[in-house]
Coordinates of C-alpha atoms in Angstrom, one line a residue:
N15 CA -20.3 5.3 16.6
S16 CA -17.4 4.2 14.6
E17 CA -18.4 0.5 14.4
P18 CA -19.7 -0.9 11.0
T19 CA -23.5 -1.2 10.8
V20 CA -25.4 -3.7 8.9
T21 CA -29.1 -3.7 7.1
A22 CA -30.9 -6.7 5.8
T23 CA -33.6 -6.6 3.5
T24 CA -36.8 -8.3 4.8
H25 CA -38.8 -11.1 3.3
A26 CA -42.2 -9.8 2.4
G27 CA -43.8 -12.8 0.9
S28 CA -44.9 -16.3 1.8
D29 CA -42.7 -18.3 -0.6
G30 CA -39.2 -19.4 -0.1
C31 CA -36.6 -17.1 1.0
V32 CA -33.0 -16.5 1.4
E33 CA -32.2 -14.1 4.3
F34 CA -29.2 -12.5 5.7
E35 CA -28.3 -11.3 9.2
G36 CA -25.4 -9.5 10.3
E37 CA -23.7 -8.6 13.6
W38 CA -20.5 -6.6 14.3
Q39 CA -18.4 -8.2 16.8
A40 CA -16.2 -5.6 18.3
A41 CA -13.9 -7.9 20.2
E42 CA -12.8 -9.8 17.3
A43 CA -13.1 -6.6 15.2
R44 CA -15.0 -8.5 12.4
L45 CA -18.4 -8.9 11.1
E46 CA -20.5 -12.2 11.3
V47 CA -22.8 -12.8 8.3
R48 CA -25.5 -15.3 8.6
V49 CA -27.5 -16.7 5.6
A50 CA -30.6 -18.7 6.2
I51 CA -33.2 -20.5 4.1
G52 CA -36.8 -20.5 5.0
Q53 CA -40.5 -20.8 4.2
F54 CA -40.0 -23.6 1.6
T55 CA -42.9 -26.2 1.5
D56 CA -40.8 -28.9 -0.8
L57 CA -37.2 -28.0 -1.2
F58 CA -34.8 -30.4 -2.7
G59 CA -31.7 -28.2 -3.4
I60 CA -30.6 -24.6 -3.5
A61 CA -27.5 -22.8 -5.0
G62 CA -26.1 -19.5 -5.8
H63 CA -23.0 -17.4 -6.2
L64 CA -22.9 -15.1 -3.1
R65 CA -21.0 -12.0 -4.2
Y66 CA -19.2 -9.5 -2.2
D67 CA -16.6 -6.6 -2.9
P68 CA -13.3 -8.0 -1.9
E69 CA -11.8 -4.5 -1.8
A70 CA -14.2 -3.7 1.0
L71 CA -14.5 -6.8 2.9
Q72 CA -11.9 -9.8 3.4
L73 CA -13.5 -13.3 4.2
L74 CA -11.7 -14.7 7.2
D75 CA -13.6 -17.9 7.4
M76 CA -17.0 -19.8 6.7
Q77 CA -18.7 -22.6 8.3
P78 CA -21.5 -24.0 5.8
T79 CA -24.5 -26.0 7.3
G80 CA -26.2 -29.0 5.7
V81 CA -29.4 -27.8 4.0
P82 CA -32.3 -28.4 3.6
N83 CA -33.0 -30.4 6.7
G84 CA -36.3 -29.9 6.9
V85 CA -39.0 -31.0 9.5
G86 CA -39.4 -34.6 10.3
E87 CA -37.7 -38.0 9.6
S88 CA -36.2 -38.7 6.3
I89 CA -34.1 -41.1 4.6
F90 CA -32.1 -38.4 3.2
T91 CA -29.6 -36.1 4.7
P92 CA -28.7 -32.6 3.9
R93 CA -25.2 -31.6 2.5
T94 CA -23.9 -28.2 1.6
V95 CA -20.8 -27.1 -0.2
A96 CA -19.1 -23.8 0.2
K97 CA -16.1 -22.5 -1.8
E98 CA -14.7 -19.1 -2.4
S99 CA -13.5 -19.1 -6.0
P100 CA -12.5 -16.5 -7.2
T101 CA -12.2 -13.9 -4.3
G102 CA -15.4 -12.2 -4.1
R103 CA -17.4 -15.0 -4.9
I104 CA -18.7 -17.9 -2.6
L105 CA -20.0 -20.8 -4.5
L106 CA -22.9 -22.1 -2.1
G107 CA -25.0 -25.0 -2.7
G108 CA -27.2 -27.5 -0.6
A109 CA -29.2 -30.5 -1.5
R110 CA -30.5 -33.6 0.1
V111 CA -28.8 -37.1 -0.5
P112 CA -29.8 -40.7 0.3
T113 CA -28.3 -41.7 3.9
S114 CA -26.9 -44.9 2.2
I115 CA -25.1 -45.7 -1.0
G116 CA -27.2 -47.6 -3.3
M117 CA -30.6 -46.6 -1.8
Q118 CA -33.2 -46.6 -4.7
Y119 CA -35.7 -44.0 -3.5
Q120 CA -37.3 -41.4 -5.1
P121 CA -36.0 -37.8 -4.3
K122 CA -38.2 -36.2 -1.4
G123 CA -38.2 -32.5 -0.7
A124 CA -38.1 -30.8 2.7
K125 CA -40.3 -28.6 4.5
V126 CA -37.9 -25.7 5.6
E127 CA -39.1 -23.3 8.0
R128 CA -35.8 -21.7 8.8
E129 CA -32.4 -23.3 8.5
V130 CA -28.8 -21.3 8.8
W131 CA -27.2 -22.2 5.6
L132 CA -23.8 -20.3 6.1
V133 CA -22.0 -18.5 8.8
A134 CA -19.0 -16.2 7.5
H135 CA -16.9 -13.9 9.1
F136 CA -15.4 -10.7 7.3
R137 CA -12.8 -7.9 8.0
V138 CA -13.9 -4.5 7.0
L139 CA -11.3 -3.0 4.8
K140 CA -12.7 0.4 3.8
T141 CA -15.1 2.9 4.5
G142 CA -18.4 3.5 2.8
S143 CA -21.4 1.1 1.9
T144 CA -20.9 -2.3 0.3
V145 CA -23.6 -5.0 -0.4
L146 CA -23.4 -9.0 0.1
K147 CA -25.8 -10.6 -2.5
F148 CA -26.5 -13.6 -4.4
D149 CA -25.8 -13.1 -8.3
P150 CA -29.3 -13.4 -9.9
A151 CA -28.0 -15.2 -12.8
S152 CA -26.7 -18.0 -10.6
V153 CA -29.4 -18.8 -8.3
F154 CA -31.8 -21.5 -8.1
A155 CA -34.1 -23.5 -5.7
R156 CA -35.5 -26.6 -6.8
G157 CA -38.1 -29.3 -5.5
P158 CA -37.6 -33.1 -5.9
D159 CA -39.1 -33.1 -9.3
G160 CA -36.7 -30.5 -10.6
T161 CA -38.9 -27.7 -10.9
D162 CA -37.8 -24.2 -9.6
R163 CA -39.3 -23.0 -6.2
A164 CA -40.2 -19.4 -6.0
T165 CA -37.5 -17.8 -3.9
E166 CA -36.8 -14.1 -2.6
W167 CA -33.1 -13.9 -2.5
G168 CA -32.3 -11.0 0.1
Q169 CA -29.4 -8.9 0.7
L170 CA -27.1 -7.5 3.4
T171 CA -25.6 -3.8 3.1
V172 CA -22.5 -2.9 5.4
N173 CA -21.8 0.4 6.4
A174 CA -18.5 1.6 7.8
A175 CA -17.8 5.2 8.9
Q176 CA -14.0 4.2 9.4
V177 CA -11.9 1.0 8.8
P178 CA -12.1 -0.6 12.4
E179 CA -8.9 -1.0 14.1
V180 CA -7.8 -5.0 14.3
K181 CA -6.3 -5.3 17.7
P182 CA -3.0 -7.7 17.6

């Protein structure tokens, strides 16, 4: 099989996690990567630098999703920002913000079972193995009181035996 393969680490604990999923899309000759958050009981904000090797992968596009949304009604709405800067690093952050300007409410965390945080598409540029993962020095997940939430940050390994041909 000449198509690239992906392997994601699995979450082993009961605390919060950031997980990866990947799927090769042969018709488009691209890799779809999904980053999800889950298993948080009281999450207000989460952020980190998602790193990848720009010599091995080319970012084609990305669609962030507002997190943390949480379960149930809330006066807060989720917002996420995602920006590649520089090439090979995606700055990714999500937090809950009041639904109306001027609201004087105490921050409230969200119970997050599993929510997609980012969907990104990549072109595979070279053979071999490469990893997408968050830089440990840049990551945090916090509750509404500003304290850190235990989080397991996963990663995704991409293996390419050959560079897939991009069809015109």
